[in-house]
PDB file of C-alpha atoms and ligand atoms in Angstrom:
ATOM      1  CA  UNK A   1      57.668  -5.840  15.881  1.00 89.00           C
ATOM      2  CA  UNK A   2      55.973  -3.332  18.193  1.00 97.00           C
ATOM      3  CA  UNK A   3      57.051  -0.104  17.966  1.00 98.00           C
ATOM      4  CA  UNK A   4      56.167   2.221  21.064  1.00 98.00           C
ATOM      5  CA  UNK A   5      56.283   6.311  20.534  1.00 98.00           C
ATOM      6  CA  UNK A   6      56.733   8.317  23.604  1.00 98.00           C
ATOM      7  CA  UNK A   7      55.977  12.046  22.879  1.00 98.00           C
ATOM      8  CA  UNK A   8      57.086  14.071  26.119  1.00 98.00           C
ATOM      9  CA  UNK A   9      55.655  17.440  25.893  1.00 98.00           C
ATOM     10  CA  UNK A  10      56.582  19.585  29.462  1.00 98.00           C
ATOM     11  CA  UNK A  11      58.632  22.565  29.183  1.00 98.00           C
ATOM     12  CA  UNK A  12      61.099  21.124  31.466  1.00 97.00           C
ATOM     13  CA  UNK A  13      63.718  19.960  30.625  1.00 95.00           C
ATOM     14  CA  UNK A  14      64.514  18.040  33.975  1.00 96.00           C
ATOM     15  CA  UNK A  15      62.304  16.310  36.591  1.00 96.00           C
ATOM     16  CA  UNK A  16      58.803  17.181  34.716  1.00 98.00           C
ATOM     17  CA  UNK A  17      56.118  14.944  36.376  1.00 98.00           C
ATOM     18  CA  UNK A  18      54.193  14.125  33.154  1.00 98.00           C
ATOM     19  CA  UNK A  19      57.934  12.750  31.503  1.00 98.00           C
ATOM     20  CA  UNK A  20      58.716  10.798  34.790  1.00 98.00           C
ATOM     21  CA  UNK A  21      54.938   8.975  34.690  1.00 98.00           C
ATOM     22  CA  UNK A  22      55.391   8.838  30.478  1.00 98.00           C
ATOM     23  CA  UNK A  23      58.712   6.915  30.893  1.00 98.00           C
ATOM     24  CA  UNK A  24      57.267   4.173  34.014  1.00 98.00           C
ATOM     25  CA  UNK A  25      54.283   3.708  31.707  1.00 98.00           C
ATOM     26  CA  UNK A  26      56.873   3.773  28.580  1.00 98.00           C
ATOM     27  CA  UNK A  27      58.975   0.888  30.570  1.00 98.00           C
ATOM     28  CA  UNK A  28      55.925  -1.171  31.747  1.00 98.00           C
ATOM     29  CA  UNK A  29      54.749  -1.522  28.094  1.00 98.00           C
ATOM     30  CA  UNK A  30      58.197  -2.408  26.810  1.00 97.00           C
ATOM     31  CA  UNK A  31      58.244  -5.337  29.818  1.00 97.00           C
ATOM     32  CA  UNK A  32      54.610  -6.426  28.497  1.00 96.00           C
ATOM     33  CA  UNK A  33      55.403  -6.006  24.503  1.00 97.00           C
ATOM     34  CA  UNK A  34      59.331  -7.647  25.168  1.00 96.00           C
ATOM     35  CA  UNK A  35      61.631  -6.589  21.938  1.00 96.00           C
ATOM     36  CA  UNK A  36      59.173  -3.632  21.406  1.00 98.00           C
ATOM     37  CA  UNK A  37      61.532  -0.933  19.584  1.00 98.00           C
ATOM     38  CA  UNK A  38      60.876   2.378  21.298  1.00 98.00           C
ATOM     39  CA  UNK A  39      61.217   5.681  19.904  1.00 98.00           C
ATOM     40  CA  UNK A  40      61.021   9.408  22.095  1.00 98.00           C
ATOM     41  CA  UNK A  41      60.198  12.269  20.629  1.00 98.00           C
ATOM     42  CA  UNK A  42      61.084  15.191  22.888  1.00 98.00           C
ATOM     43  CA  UNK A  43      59.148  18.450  22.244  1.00 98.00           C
ATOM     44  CA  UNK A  44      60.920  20.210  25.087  1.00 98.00           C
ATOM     45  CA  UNK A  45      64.522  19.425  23.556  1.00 97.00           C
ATOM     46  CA  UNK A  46      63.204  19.868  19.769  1.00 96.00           C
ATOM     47  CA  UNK A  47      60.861  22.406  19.800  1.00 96.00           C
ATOM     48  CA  UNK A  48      58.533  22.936  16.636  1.00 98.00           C
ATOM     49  CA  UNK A  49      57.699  26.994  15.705  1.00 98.00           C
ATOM     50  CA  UNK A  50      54.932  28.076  16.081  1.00 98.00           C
ATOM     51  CA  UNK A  51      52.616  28.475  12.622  1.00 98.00           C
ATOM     52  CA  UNK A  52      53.452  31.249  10.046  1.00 98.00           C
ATOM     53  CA  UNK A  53      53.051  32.362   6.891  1.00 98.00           C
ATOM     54  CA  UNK A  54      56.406  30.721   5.548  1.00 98.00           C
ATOM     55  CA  UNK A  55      54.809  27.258   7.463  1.00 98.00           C
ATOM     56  CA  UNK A  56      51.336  27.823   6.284  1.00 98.00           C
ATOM     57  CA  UNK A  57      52.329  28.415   2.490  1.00 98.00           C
ATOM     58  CA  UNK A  58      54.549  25.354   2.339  1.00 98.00           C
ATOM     59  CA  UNK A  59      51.699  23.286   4.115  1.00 98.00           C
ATOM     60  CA  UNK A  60      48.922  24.860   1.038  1.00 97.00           C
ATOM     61  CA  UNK A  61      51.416  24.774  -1.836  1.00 98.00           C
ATOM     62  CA  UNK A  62      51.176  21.768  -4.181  1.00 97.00           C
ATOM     63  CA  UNK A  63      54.342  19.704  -3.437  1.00 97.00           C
ATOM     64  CA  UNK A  64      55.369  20.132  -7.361  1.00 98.00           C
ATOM     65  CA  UNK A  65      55.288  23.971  -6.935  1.00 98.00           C
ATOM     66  CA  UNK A  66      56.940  24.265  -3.535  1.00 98.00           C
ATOM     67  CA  UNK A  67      60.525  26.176  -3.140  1.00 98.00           C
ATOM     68  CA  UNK A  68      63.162  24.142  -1.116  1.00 98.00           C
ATOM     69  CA  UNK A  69      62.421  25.873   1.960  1.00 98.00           C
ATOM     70  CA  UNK A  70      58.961  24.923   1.831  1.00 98.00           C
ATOM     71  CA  UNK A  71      60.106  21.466   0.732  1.00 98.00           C
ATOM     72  CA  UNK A  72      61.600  21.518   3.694  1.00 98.00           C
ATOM     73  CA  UNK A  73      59.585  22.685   5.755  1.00 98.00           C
ATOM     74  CA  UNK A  74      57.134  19.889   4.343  1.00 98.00           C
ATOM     75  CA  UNK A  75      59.239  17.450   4.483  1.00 98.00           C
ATOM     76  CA  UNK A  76      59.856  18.113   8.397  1.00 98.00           C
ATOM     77  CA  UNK A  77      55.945  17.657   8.851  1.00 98.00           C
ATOM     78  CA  UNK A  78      55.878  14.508   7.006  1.00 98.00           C
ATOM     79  CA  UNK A  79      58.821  13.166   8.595  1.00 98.00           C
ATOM     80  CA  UNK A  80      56.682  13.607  12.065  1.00 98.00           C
ATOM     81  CA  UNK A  81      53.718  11.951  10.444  1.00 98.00           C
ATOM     82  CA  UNK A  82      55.567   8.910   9.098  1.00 98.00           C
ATOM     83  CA  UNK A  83      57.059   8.669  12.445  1.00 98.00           C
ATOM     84  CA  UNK A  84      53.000   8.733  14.678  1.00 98.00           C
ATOM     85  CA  UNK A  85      51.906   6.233  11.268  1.00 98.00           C
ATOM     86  CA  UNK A  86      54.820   3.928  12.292  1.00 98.00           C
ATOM     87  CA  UNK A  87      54.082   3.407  16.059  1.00 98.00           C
ATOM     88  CA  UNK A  88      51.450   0.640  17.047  1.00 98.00           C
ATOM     89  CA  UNK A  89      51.555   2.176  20.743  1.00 98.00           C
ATOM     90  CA  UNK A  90      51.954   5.743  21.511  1.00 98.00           C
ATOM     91  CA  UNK A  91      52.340   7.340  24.885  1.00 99.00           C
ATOM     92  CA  UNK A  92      52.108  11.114  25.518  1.00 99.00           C
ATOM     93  CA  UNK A  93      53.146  12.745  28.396  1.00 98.00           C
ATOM     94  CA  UNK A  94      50.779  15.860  28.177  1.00 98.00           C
ATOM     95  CA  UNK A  95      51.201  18.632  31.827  1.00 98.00           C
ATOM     96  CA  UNK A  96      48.229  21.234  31.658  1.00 98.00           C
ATOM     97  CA  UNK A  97      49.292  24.878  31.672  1.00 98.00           C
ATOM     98  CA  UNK A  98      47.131  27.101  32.106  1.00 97.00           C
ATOM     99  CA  UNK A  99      44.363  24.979  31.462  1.00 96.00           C
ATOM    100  CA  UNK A 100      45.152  23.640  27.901  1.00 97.00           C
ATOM    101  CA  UNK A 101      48.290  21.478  26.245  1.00 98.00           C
ATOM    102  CA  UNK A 102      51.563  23.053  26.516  1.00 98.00           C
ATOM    103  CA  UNK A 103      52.297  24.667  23.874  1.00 98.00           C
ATOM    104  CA  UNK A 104      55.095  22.356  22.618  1.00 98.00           C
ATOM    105  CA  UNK A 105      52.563  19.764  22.225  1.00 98.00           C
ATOM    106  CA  UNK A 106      50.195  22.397  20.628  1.00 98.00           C
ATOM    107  CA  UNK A 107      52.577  23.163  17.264  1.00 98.00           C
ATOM    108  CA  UNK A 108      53.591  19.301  17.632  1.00 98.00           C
ATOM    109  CA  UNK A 109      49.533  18.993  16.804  1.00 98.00           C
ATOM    110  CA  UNK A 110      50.144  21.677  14.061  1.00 98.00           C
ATOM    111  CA  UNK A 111      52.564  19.563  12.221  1.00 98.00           C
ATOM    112  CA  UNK A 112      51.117  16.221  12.572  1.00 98.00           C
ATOM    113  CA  UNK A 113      47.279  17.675  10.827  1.00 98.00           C
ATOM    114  CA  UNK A 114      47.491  18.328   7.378  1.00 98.00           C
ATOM    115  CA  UNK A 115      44.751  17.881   4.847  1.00 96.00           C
ATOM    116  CA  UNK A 116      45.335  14.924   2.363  1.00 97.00           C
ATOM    117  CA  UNK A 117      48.212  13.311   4.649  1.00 98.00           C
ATOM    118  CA  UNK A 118      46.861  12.461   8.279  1.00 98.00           C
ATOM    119  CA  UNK A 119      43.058  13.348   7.638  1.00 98.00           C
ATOM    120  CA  UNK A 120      40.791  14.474   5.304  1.00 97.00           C
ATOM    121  CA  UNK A 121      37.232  16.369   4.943  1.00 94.00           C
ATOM    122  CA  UNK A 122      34.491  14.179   2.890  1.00 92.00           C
ATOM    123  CA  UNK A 123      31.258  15.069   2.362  1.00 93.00           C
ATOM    124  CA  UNK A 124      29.825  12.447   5.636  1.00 91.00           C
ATOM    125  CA  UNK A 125      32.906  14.468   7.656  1.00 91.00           C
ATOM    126  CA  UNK A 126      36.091  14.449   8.716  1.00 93.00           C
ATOM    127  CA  UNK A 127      38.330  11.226   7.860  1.00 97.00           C
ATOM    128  CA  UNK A 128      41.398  10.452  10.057  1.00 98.00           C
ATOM    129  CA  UNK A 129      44.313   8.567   8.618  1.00 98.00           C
ATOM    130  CA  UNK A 130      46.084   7.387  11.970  1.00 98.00           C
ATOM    131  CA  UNK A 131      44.170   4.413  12.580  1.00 98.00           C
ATOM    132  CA  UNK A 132      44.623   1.377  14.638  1.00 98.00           C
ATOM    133  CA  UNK A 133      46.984   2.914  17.236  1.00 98.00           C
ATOM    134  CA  UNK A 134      46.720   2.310  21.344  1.00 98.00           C
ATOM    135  CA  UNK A 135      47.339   5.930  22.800  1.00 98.00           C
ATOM    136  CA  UNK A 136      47.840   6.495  26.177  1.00 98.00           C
ATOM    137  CA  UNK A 137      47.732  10.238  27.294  1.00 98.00           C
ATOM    138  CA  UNK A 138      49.456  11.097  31.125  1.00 98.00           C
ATOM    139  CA  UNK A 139      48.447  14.397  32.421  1.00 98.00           C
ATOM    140  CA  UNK A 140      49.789  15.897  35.165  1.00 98.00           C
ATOM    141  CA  UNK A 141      47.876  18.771  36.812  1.00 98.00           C
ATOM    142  CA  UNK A 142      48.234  21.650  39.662  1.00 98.00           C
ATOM    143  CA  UNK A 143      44.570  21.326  40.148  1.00 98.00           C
ATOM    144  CA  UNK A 144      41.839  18.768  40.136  1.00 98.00           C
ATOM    145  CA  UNK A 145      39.673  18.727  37.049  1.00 98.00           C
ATOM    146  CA  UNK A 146      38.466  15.302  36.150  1.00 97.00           C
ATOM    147  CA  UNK A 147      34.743  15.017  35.380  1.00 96.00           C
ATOM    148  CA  UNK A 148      33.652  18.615  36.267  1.00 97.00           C
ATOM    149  CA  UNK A 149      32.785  21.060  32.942  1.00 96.00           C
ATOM    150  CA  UNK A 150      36.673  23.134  33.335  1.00 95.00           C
ATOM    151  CA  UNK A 151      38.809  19.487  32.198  1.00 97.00           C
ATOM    152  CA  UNK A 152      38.902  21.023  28.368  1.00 96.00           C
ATOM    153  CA  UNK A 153      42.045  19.328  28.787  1.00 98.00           C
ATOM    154  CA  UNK A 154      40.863  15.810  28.231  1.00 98.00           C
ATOM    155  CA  UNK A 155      37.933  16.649  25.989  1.00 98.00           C
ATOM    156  CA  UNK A 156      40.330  18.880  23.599  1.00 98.00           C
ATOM    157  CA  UNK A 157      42.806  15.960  23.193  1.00 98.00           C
ATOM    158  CA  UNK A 158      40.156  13.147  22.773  1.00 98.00           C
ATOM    159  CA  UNK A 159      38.644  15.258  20.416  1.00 98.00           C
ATOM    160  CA  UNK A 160      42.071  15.974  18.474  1.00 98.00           C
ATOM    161  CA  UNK A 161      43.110  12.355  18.306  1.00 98.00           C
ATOM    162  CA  UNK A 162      39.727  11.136  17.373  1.00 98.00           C
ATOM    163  CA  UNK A 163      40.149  13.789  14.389  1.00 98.00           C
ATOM    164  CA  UNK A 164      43.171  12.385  13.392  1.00 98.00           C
ATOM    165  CA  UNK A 165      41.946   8.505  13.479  1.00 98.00           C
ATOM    166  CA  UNK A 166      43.151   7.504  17.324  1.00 98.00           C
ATOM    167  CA  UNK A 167      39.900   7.017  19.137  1.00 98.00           C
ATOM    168  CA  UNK A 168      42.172   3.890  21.617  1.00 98.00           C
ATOM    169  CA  UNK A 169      42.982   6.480  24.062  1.00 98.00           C
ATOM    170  CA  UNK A 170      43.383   5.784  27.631  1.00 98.00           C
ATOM    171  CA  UNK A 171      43.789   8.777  29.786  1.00 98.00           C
ATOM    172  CA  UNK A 172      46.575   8.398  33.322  1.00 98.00           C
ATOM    173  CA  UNK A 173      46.017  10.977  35.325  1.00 98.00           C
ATOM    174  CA  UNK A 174      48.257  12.122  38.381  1.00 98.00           C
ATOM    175  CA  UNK A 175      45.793  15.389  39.788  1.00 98.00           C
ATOM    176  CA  UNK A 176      46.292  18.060  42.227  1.00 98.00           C
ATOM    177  CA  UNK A 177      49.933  18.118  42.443  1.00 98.00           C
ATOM    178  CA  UNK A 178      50.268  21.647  43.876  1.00 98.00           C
ATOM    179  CA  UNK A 179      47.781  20.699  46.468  1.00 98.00           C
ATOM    180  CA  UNK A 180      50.166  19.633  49.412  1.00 98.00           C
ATOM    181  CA  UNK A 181      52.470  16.772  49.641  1.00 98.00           C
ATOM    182  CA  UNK A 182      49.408  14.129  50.851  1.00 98.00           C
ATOM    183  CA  UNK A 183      47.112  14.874  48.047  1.00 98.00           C
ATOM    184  CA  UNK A 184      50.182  14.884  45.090  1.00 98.00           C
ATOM    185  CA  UNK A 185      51.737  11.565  46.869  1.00 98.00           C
ATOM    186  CA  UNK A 186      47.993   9.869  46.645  1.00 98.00           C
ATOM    187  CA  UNK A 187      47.878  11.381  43.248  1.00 98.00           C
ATOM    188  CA  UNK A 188      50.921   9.846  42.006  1.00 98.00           C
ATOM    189  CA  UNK A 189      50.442   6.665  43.554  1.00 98.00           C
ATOM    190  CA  UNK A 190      47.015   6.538  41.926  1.00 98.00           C
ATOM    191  CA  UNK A 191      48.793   6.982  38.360  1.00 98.00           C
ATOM    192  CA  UNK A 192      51.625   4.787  39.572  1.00 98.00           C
ATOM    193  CA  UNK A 193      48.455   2.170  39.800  1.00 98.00           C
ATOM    194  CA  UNK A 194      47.142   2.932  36.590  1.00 98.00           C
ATOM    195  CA  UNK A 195      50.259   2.357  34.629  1.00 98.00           C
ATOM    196  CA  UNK A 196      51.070  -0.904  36.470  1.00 97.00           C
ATOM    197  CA  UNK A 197      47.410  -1.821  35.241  1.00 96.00           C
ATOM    198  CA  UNK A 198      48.099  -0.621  31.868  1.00 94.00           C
TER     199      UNK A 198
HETATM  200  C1  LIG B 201      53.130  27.394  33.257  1.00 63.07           C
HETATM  201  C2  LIG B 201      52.295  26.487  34.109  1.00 63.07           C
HETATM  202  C3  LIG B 201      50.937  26.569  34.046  1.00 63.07           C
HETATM  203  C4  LIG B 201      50.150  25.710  34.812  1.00 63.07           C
HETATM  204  N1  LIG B 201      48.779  25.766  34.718  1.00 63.07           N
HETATM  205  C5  LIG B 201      48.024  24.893  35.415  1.00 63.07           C
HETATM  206  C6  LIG B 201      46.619  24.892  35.279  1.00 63.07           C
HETATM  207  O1  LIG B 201      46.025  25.630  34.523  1.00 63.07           O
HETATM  208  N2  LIG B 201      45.909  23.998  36.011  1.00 63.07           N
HETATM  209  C7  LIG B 201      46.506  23.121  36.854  1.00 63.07           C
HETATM  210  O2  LIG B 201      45.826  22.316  37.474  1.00 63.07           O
HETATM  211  N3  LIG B 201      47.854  23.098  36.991  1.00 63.07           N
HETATM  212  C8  LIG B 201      48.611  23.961  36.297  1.00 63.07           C
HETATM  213  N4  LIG B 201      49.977  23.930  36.418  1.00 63.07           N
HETATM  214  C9  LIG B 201      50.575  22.904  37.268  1.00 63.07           C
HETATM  215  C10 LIG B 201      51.060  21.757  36.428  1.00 63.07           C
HETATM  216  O3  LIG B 201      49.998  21.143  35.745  1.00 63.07           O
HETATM  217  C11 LIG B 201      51.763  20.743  37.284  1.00 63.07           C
HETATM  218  O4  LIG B 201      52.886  21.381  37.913  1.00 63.07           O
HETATM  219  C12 LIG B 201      52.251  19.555  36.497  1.00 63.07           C
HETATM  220  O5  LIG B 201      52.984  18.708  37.332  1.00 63.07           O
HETATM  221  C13 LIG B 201      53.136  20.005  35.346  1.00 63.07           C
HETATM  222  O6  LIG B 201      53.596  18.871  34.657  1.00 63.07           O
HETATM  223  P1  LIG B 201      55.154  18.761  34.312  1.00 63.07           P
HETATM  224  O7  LIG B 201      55.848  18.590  35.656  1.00 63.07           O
HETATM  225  O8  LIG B 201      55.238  17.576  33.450  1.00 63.07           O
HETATM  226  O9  LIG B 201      55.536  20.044  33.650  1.00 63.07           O
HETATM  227  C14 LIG B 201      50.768  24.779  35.674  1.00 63.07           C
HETATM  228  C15 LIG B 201      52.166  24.723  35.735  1.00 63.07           C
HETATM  229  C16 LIG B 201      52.921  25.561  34.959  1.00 63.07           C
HETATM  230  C17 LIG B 201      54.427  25.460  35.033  1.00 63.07           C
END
């Protein structure tokens, strides 16, 4: 059975654009994958913390030697990866602020890399366990970005899923919605067309 992940990552918690494209796309792959189990993970509602020292040491200490709040806080990371290694389809609603990810998705990211579990260094390079996934990323965006040098946006997540072993990624993008009502109704219309293509 096909199990579809949808990771929403805005920090609202009502009527965020990248959520409201994530679940159309979301319901148009459930209509073309039909019994497709679907599972959300909502970064806004759950919210990771950010990297520590208490994080960091459970992450670097053998499992054997770890105390059971680093066990835990382990096991919380591994629980995420098991849950990305267990989707065939995964769809991730992804606004920019302020140029980059928001910064739910960012420690998302943080828990989802660790050495020796989703990826590891060899000595050709970097090896990514979380292979043979379809990812589709919708970004939402004040501005318009696409193709000129200031999308980091795009390049920083294809590079950060092609770390981790997704290299499937199709990007939806819904641009210059804070540019008056024409340009952010063509914009979502144009997304709208992309996900019904998807
Ligand atoms: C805190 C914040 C920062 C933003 N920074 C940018 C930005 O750097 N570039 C841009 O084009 N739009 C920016 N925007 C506009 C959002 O990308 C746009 O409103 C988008 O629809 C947000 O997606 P969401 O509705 O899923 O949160 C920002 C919005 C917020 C709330």
């Amino acid at each position: 059975m096909t199990t579809i992940l949808q990771i929403n990552s805005a920090a609202r918690s009502q009527g965020a654009q990248s959520t409201l494209l994530a679940n159309e796309l979301t319901e148009k792959l459930q209509q073309s994958n039909p019994g497709a189990q679907l599972v959300v993970r909502n970064l806004q509602a759950k919210p990771l913390p950010h990297l520590d020292d208490s994080i960091l040491s459970a992450f670097f200490t053998p499992a054997d030697q770890r105390t059971p709040e680093q066990a835990a806080i382990s096991a919380r990371s591994e629980a995420l990866i098991a849950e990305l290694q267990a989707a065939d389809i995964i769809v991730i609603g992804a606004p920019m602020y302020n140029f980059g990810i928001s910064s739910q998705l960012k420690t998302y990211f943080d828990f989802i890399s660790r050495a020796g579990i989703s990826f590891q260094y060899k000595a050709e390079g970097a090896e990514g366990f979380v292979t043979g996934k379809k990812v589709f990323v919708v970004t939402t965006r004040g501005g318009q970005y696409v193709g000129s040098p200031d999308d980091t946006h795009t390049s920083y997540l294809q590079t950060f899923l092609g770390f981790l072993g997704m290299t499937d990624v199709t990007f939806i993008y819904a641009e210059g919605l804070a540019m008056g009502p024409d340009v952010a109704s063509a914009a979502l219309a144009g997304a709208r067309d992309a996900i019904a293509a998807a």
